[in-house]
CSV table of C-alpha atoms and ligand atoms in Angstrom, one decimal:
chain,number,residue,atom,x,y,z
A,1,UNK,CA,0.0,0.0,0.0
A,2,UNK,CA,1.4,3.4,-0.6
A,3,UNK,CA,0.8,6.4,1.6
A,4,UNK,CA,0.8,10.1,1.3
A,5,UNK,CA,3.0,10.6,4.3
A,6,UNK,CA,5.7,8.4,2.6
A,7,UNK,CA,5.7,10.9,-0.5
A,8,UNK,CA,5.2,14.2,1.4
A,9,UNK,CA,7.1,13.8,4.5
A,10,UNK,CA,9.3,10.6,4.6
A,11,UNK,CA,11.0,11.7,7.5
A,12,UNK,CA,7.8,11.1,10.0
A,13,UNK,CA,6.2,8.3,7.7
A,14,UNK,CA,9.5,6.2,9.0
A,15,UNK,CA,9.3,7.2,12.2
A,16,UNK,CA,5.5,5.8,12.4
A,17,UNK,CA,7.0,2.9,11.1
A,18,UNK,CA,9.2,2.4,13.7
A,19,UNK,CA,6.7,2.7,16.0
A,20,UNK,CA,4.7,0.0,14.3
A,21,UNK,CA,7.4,-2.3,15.2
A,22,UNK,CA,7.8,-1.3,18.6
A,23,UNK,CA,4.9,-2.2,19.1
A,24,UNK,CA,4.2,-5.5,17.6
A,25,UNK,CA,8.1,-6.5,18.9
A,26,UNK,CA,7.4,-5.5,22.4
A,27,UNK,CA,5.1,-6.8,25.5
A,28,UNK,CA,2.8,-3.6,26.3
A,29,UNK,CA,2.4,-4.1,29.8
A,30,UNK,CA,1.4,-0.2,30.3
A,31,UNK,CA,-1.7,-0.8,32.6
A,32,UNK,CA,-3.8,2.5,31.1
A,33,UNK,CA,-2.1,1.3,27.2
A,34,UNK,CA,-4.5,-0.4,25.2
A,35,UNK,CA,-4.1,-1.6,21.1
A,36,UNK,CA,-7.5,-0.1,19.6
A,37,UNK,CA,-9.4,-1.6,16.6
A,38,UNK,CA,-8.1,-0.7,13.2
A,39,UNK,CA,-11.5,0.8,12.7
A,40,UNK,CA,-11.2,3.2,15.2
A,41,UNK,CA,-8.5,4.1,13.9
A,42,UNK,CA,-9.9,4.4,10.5
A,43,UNK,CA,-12.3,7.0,11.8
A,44,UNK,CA,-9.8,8.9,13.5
A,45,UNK,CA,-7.8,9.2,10.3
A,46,UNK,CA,-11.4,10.1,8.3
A,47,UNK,CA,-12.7,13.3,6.8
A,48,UNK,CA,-13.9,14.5,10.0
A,49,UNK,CA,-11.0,15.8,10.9
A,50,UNK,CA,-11.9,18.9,8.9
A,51,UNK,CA,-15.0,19.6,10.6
A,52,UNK,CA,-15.8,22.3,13.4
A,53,UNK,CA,-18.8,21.5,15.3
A,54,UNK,CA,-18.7,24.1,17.8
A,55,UNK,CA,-22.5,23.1,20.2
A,56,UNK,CA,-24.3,19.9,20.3
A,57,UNK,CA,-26.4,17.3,18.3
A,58,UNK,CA,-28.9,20.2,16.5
A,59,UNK,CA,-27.2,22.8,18.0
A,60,UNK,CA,-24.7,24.4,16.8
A,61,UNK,CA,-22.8,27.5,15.5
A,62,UNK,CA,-21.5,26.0,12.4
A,63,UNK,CA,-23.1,24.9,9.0
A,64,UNK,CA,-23.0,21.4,7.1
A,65,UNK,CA,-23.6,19.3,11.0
A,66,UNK,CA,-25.7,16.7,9.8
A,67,UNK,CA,-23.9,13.7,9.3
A,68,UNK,CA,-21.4,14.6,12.4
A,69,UNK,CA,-24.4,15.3,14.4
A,70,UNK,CA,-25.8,11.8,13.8
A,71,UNK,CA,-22.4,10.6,14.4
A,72,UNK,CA,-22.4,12.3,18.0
A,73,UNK,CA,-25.6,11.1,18.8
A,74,UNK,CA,-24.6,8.0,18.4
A,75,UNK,CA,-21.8,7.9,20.4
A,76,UNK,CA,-23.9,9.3,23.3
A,77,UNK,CA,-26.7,6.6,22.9
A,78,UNK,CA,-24.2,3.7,22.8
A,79,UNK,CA,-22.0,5.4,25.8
A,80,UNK,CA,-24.8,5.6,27.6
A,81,UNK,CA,-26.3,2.3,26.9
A,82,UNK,CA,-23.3,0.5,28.0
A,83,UNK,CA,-23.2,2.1,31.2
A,84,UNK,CA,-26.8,2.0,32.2
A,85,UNK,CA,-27.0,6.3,32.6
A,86,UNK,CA,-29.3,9.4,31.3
A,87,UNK,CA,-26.7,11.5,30.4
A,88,UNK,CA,-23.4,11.2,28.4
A,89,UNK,CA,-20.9,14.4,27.2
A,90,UNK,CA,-18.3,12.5,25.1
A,91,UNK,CA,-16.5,15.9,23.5
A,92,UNK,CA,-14.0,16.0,26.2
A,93,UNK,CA,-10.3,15.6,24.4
A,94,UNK,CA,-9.1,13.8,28.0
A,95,UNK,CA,-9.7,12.4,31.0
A,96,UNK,CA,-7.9,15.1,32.6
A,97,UNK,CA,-10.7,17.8,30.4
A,98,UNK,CA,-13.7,16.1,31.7
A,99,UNK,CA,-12.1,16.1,35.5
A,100,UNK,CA,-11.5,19.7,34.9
A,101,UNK,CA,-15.3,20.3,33.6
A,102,UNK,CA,-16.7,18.3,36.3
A,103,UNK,CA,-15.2,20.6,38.9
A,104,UNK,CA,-15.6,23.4,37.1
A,105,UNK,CA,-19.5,23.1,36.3
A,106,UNK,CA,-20.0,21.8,39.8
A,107,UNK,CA,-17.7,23.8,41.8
A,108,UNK,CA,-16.5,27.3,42.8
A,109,UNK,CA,-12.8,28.3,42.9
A,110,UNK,CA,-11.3,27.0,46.5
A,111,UNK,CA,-14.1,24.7,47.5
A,112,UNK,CA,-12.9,21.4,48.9
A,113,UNK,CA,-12.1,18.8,46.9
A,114,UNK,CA,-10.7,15.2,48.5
A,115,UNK,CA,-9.4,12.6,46.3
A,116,UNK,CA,-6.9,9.7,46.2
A,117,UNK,CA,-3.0,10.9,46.8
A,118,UNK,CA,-1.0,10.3,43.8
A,119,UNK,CA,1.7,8.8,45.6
A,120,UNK,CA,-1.4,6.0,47.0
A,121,UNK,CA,-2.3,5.6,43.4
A,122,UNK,CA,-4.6,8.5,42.6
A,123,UNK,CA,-4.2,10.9,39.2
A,124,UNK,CA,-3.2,14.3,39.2
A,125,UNK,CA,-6.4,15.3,38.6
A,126,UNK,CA,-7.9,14.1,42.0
A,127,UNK,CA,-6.3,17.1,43.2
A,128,UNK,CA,-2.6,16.7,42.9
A,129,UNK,CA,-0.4,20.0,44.2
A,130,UNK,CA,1.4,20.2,40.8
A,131,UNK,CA,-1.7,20.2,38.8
A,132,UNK,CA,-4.6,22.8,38.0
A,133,UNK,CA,-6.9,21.2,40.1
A,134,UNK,CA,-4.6,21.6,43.2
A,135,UNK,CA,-4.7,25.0,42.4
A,136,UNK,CA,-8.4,26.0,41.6
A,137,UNK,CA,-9.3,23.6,44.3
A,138,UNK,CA,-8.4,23.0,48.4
A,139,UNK,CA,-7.3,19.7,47.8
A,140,UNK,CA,-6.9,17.3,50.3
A,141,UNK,CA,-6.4,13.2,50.3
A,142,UNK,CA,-6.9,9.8,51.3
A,143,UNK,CA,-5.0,6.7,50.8
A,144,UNK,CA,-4.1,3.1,51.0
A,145,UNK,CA,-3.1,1.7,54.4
A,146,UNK,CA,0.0,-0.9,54.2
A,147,UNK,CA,-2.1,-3.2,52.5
A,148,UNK,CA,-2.8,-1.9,49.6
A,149,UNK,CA,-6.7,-1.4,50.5
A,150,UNK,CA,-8.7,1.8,51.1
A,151,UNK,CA,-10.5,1.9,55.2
A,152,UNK,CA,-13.2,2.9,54.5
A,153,UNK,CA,-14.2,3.5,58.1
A,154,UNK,CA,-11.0,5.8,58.5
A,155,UNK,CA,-12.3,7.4,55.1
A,156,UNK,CA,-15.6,8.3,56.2
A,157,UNK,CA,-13.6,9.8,59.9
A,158,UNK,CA,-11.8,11.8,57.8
A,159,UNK,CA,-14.1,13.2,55.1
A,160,UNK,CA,-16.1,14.0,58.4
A,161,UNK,CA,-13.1,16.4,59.5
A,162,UNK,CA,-12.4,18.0,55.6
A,163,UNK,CA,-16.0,17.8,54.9
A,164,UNK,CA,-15.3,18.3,51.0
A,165,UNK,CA,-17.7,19.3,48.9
A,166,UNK,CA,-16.7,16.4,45.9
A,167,UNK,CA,-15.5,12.7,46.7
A,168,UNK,CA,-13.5,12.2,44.4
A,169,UNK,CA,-13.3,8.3,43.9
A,170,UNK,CA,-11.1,6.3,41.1
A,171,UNK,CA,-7.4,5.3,40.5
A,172,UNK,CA,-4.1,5.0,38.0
A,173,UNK,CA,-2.9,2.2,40.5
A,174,UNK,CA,-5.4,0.2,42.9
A,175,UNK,CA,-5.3,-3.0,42.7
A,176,UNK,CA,-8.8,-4.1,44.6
A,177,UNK,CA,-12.6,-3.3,44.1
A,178,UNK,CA,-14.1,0.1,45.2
A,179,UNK,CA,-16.8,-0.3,47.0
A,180,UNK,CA,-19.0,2.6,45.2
A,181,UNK,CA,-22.2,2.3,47.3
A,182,UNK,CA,-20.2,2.9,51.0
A,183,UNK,CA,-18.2,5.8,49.3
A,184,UNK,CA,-21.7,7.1,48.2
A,185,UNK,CA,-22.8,6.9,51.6
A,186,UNK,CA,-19.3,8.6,52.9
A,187,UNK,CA,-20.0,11.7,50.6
A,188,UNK,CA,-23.7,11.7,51.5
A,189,UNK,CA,-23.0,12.2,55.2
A,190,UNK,CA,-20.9,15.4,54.2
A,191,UNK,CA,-23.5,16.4,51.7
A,192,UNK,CA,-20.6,15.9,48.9
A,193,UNK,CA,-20.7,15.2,45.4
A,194,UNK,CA,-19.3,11.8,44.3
A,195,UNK,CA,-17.5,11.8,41.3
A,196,UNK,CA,-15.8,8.2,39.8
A,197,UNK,CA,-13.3,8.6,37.6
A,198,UNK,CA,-13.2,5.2,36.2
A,199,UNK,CA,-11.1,5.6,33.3
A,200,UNK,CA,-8.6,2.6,34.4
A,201,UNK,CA,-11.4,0.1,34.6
A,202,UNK,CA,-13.9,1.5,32.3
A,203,UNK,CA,-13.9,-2.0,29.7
A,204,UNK,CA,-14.5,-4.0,32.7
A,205,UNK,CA,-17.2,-2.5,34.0
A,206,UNK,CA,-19.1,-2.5,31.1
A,207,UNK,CA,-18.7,-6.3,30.5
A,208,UNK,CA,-19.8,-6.7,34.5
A,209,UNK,CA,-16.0,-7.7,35.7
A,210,UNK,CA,-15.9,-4.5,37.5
A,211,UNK,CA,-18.7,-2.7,39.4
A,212,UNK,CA,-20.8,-0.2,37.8
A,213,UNK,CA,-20.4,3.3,39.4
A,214,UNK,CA,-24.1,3.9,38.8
A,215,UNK,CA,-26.3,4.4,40.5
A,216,UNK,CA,-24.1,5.2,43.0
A,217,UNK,CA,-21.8,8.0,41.8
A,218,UNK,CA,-23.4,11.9,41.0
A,219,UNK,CA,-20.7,12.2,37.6
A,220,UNK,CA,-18.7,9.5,36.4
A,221,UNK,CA,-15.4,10.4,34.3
A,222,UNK,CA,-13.5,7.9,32.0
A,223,UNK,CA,-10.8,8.1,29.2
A,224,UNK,CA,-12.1,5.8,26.7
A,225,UNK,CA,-8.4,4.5,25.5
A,226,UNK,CA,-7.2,2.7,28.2
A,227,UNK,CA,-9.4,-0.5,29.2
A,228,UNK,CA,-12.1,0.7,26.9
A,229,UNK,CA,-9.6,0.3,23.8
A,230,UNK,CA,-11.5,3.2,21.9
A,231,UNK,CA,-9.7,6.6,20.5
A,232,UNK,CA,-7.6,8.7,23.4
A,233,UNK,CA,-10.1,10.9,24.5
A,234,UNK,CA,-12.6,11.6,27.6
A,235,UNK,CA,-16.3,11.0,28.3
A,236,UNK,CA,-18.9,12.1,31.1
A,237,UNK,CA,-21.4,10.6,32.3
A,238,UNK,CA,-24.4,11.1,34.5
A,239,UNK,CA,-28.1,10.4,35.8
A,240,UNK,CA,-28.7,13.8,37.2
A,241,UNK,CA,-30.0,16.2,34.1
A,242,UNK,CA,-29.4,19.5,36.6
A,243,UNK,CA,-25.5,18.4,36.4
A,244,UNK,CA,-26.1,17.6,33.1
A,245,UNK,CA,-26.6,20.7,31.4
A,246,UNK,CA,-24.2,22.2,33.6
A,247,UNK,CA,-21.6,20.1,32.4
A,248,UNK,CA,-22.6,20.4,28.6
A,249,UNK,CA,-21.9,24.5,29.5
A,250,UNK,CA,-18.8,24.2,30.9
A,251,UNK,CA,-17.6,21.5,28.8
A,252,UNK,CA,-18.9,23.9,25.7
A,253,UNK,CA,-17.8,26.6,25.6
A,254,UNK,CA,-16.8,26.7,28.8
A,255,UNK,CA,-13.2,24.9,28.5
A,256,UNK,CA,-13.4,23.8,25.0
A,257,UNK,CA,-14.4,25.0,21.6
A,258,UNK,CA,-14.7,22.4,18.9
A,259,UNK,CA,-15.3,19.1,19.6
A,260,UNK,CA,-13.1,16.4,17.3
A,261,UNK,CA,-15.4,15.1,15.3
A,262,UNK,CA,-12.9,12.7,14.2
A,263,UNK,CA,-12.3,11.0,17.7
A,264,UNK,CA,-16.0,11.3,18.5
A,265,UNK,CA,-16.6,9.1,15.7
A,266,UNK,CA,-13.7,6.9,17.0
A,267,UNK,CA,-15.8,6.8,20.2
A,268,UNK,CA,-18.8,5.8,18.6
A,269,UNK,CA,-17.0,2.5,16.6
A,270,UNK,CA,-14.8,1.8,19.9
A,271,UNK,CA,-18.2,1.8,21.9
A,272,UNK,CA,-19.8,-0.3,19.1
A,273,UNK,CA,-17.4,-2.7,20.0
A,274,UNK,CA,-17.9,-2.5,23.6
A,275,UNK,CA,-21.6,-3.0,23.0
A,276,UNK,CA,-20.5,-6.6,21.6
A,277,UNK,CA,-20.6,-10.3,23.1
A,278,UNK,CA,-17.1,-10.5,22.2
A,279,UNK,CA,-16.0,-7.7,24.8
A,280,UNK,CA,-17.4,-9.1,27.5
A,281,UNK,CA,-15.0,-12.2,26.8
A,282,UNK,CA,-12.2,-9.6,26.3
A,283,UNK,CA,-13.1,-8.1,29.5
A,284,UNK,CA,-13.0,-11.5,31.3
A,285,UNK,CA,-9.5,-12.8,29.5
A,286,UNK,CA,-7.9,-9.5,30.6
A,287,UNK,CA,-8.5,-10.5,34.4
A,288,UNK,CA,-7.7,-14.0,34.0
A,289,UNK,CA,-4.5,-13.1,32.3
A,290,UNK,CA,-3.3,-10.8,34.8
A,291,UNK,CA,-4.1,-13.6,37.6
A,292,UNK,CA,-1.7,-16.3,35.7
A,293,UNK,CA,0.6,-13.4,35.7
A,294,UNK,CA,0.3,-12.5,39.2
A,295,UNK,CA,0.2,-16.3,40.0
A,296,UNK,CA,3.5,-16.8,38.8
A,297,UNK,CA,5.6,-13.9,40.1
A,298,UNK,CA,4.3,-15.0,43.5
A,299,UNK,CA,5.0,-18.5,43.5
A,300,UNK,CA,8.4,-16.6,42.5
A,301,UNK,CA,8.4,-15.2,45.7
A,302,UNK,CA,7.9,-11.8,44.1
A,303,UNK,CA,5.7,-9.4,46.7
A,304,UNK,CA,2.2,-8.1,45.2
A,305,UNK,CA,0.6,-4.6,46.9
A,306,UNK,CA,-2.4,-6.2,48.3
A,307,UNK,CA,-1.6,-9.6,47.5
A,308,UNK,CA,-3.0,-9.7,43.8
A,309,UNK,CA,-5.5,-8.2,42.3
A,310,UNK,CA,-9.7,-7.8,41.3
A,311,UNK,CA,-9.2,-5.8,37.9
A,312,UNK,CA,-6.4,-5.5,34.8
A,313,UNK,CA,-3.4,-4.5,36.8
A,314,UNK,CA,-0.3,-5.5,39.8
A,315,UNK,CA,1.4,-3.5,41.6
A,316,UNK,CA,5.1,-5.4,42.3
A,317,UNK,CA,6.7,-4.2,45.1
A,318,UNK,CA,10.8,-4.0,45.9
A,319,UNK,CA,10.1,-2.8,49.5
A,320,UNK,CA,12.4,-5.8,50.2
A,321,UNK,CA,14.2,-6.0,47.4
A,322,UNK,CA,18.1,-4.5,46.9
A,323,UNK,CA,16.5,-3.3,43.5
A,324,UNK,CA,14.2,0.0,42.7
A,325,UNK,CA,10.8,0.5,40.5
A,326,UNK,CA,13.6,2.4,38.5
A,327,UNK,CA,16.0,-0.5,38.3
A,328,UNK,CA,12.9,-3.0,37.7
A,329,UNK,CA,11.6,-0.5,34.5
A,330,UNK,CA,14.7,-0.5,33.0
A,331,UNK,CA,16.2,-3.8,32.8
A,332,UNK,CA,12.7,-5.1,32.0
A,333,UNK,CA,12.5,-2.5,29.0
A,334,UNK,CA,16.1,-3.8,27.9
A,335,UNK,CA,14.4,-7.1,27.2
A,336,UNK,CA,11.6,-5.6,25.3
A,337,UNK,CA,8.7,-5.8,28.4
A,338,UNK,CA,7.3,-2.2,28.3
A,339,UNK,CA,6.0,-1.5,32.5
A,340,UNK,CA,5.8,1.9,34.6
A,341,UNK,CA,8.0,2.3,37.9
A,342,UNK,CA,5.4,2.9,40.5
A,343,UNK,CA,5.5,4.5,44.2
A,344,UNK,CA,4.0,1.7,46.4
A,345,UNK,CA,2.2,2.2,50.0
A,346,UNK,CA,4.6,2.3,52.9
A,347,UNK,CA,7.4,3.9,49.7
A,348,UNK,CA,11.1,4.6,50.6
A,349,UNK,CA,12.4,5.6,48.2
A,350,UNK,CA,12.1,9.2,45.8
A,351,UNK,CA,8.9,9.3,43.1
A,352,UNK,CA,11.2,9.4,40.5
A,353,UNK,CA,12.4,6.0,41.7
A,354,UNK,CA,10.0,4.3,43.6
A,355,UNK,CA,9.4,0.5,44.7
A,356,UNK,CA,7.5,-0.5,42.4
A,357,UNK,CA,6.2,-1.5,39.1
A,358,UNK,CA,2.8,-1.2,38.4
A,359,UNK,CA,1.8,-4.0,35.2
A,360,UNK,CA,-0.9,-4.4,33.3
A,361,UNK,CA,-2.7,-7.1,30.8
A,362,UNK,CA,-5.4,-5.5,28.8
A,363,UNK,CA,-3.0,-4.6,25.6
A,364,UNK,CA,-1.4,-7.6,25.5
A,365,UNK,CA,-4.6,-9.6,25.8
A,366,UNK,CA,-6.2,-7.6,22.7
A,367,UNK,CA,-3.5,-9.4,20.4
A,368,UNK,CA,-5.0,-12.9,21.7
A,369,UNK,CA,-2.6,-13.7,24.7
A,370,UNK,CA,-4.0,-16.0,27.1
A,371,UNK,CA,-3.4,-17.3,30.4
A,372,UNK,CA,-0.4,-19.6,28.7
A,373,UNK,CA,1.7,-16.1,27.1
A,374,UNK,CA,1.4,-14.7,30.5
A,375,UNK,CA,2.6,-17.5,32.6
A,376,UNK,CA,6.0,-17.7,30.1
A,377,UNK,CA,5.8,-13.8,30.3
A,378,UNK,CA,5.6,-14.2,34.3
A,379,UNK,CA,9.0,-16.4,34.7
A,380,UNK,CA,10.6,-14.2,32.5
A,381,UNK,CA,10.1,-11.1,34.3
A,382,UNK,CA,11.0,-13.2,37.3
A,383,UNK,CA,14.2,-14.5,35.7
A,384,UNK,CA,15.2,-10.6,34.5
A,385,UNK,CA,14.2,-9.4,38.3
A,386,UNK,CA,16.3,-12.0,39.9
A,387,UNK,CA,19.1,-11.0,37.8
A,388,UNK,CA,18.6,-7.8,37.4
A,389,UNK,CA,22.1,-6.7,36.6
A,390,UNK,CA,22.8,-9.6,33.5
A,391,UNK,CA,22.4,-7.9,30.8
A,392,UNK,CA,23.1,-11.3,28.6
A,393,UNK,CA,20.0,-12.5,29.7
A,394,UNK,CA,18.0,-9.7,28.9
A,395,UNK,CA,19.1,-9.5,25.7
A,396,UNK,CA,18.5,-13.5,25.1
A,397,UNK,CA,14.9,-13.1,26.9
A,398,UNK,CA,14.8,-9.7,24.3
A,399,UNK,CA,15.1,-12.2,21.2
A,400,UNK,CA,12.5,-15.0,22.5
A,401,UNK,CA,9.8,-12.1,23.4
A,402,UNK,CA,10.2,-11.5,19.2
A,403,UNK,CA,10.0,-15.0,18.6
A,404,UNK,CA,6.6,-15.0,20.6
A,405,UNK,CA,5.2,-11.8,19.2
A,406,UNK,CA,5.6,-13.1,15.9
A,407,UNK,CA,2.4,-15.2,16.6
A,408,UNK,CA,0.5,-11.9,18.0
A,409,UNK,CA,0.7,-9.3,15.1
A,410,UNK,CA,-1.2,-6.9,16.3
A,411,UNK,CA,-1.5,-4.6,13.3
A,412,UNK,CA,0.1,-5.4,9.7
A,413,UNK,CA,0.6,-1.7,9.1
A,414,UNK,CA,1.3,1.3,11.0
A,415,UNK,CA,-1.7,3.7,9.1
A,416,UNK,CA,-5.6,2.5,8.4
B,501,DSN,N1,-1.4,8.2,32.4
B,501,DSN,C1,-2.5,7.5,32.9
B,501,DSN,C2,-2.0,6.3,33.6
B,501,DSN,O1,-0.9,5.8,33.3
B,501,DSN,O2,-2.6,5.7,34.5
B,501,DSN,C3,-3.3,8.3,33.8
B,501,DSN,O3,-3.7,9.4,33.1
């Protein structure tokens, strides 16, 4: 096939390439990474690109909306469907966008905002110092205990002392359930606003192998590329119309101007496929991958934050170990195993070298791998760990992961 790019501008067509490769050579073990249909990706590379569509579905500032407004729509009635709610925004370009909306719609500057610490797992959205929302926002936070679990009774002692106006529930790095219905009643006794952002877990809890936020939750946030294996973008959902239409304001033209019609209609084919049987037996081989995983590294005697794990990801921990998150990341990317260093509760050492490594299944389980892949996967990461320093074997491990790969081609070109 011959592309444009290759003609006009060789120099990036090449790089893409490059990528392609990297990718299909490599184990993706990002947790929030995801491979998305080729069909998404179609839409994203489509003629709506060139459309402004500044309003909503049969509102809006611009001329020649009608086929992107049906596209829209659609996207809202299938978003909506899959998570059992009223009310869907899906023009956010992030999940970071729709957090800001959500506070901004709902919130005035400085009110109380309480979320998960980003150093316990949470996303610098919930709040974090360094980010907007730490500004705009009194931010304060809860966390994990030693175990790797929320308390919720020491939760609900201390939203009672903060008394935030928004919960702020969701996670980059839990390992374990939330339990949406006490933290409901934890922001109901301070008369706060639950929001969940659920963008790591999203996929799951459509295909009911993760709890649904609703009815629980007032707003629920998710990026729709990680789990979800849609376009990278944002959504928001709710069942409350009042916070609805204040969210559609704020969203437009409050933060944003026009929407990307082209990742919209990637939303729309992405949640098309999330509507599908097939997802929910995605859904279920990304959690039983991640258990074979898990299974292995600790009958390797490798320690797990919390022990394992109810959704896509493990958090390893080198509390113990002579060896960093740092140390881990990089001798595991020498080999071609693509993780994250991670702080981890109880953390020593600096966030820019941490404990941990936080690993996740649901990209390598969309190219087919199944509970086999990720136990050879699981030794090998145990053999590069317990050697951390042999360079030798990372590069013979490096060689075998693109022997293995070869059977999981995950796209046979680079542009659809
Ligand atoms: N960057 C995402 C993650 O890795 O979890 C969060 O935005």
């Amino acid at each position: 096939m011959s592309y444009f790019m290759e003609k006009s501008d060789k120099e990036i067509f090449d790089l893409i390439q490059k990528e392609l490769v990297r990718q299909n050579e490599h184990l993706e073990m990002i947790a929030s990474e995801n491979f998305t249909f080729p069909s998404v990706m179609e839409a994203m590379g489509s003629v709506l690109t060139n459309k402004y569509a500044e309003g909503y579905p049969g509102k809006r500032y611009y001329g020649g909306c009608e086929f992107v407004d049906e596209i829209e729509t659609i996207a809202i009635e299938r978003i909506k469907k899959l998570f059992g709610c009223n009310f869907a925004n899906v023009q956010p370009h992030s999940g970071s966008q729709a957090n800001g909306a959500v506070y901004a719609a709902l919130l005035k500057p400085y009110d109380k905002i309480m979320g998960m610490a980003l150093s316990h797992g949470g996303h610098l959205t919930h709040g974090a110092k360094v980010s907007l929302t730490g500004k705009m926002y009194q931010s304060f936070f809860y966390g994990v205990e030693l175990d790797g679990r929320i308390d919720y009774d020491k939760l609900a002692d201390h939203v009672q002392v903060v008394q935030p106006n928004m919960l702020v529930c969701g996670f980059s790095a839990y390992t374990r359930t939330l339990d949406f219905k006490r933290l409901r009643e934890i922001a109901d006794s301070v008369n706060a606003i639950l929001l969940a952002d659920v963008a790591h877990v999203a996929g799951l809890c459509v295909a009911g192998e993760y709890p649904n936020p609703f009815p629980y939750c007032h707003v629920v946030t998710t990026t729709t590329h990680k789990t979800l294996r849609g376009p990278r973008g944002g959504v928001i959902l709710t069942n409350d119309e009042e916070m609805a239409k204040k969210i559609d304001k704020m969203v437009f033209p409050g933060i944003q101007g026009g929407p990307l019609m082209h990742v919209i209609a990637g939303k729309a084919v992405g949640f098309g496929e999330n509507l599908k049987p097939e997802w929910k037996t995605y859904a279920k081989q990304v959690k039983a991958n991640i258990n074979a995983l898990a299974t292995v590294l600790v009958g390797r005697g490798f320690e797990l934050v919390s022990g394992g794990t109810d959704n896509h990801l493990i958090l390893m921990s080198f509390l113990k170990n002579s060896f960093s998150g740092k140390d881990a990341d990089i001798a595991l990317g020498n080999a071609g195993i693509t993780v994250n260093k991670n702080t981890v509760p109880g953390e020593t050492r600096s966030p820019f070298i941490t404990s941990g490594v936080r690993i996740g299944s649901p990209a390598l389980t969309a190219r087919g791998m199944k509970e086999r892949e990720f136990k050879i996967i699981g030794n090998w990461i145990a053999d590069i760990l317990e050697n951390i320093t042999d360079t030798n074997l990372q590069a013979k491990i490096k060689k075998e992961i693109k022997e293995l790969t070869k059977d999981f081609i995950i796209y046979d070109r680079a542009i659809y």
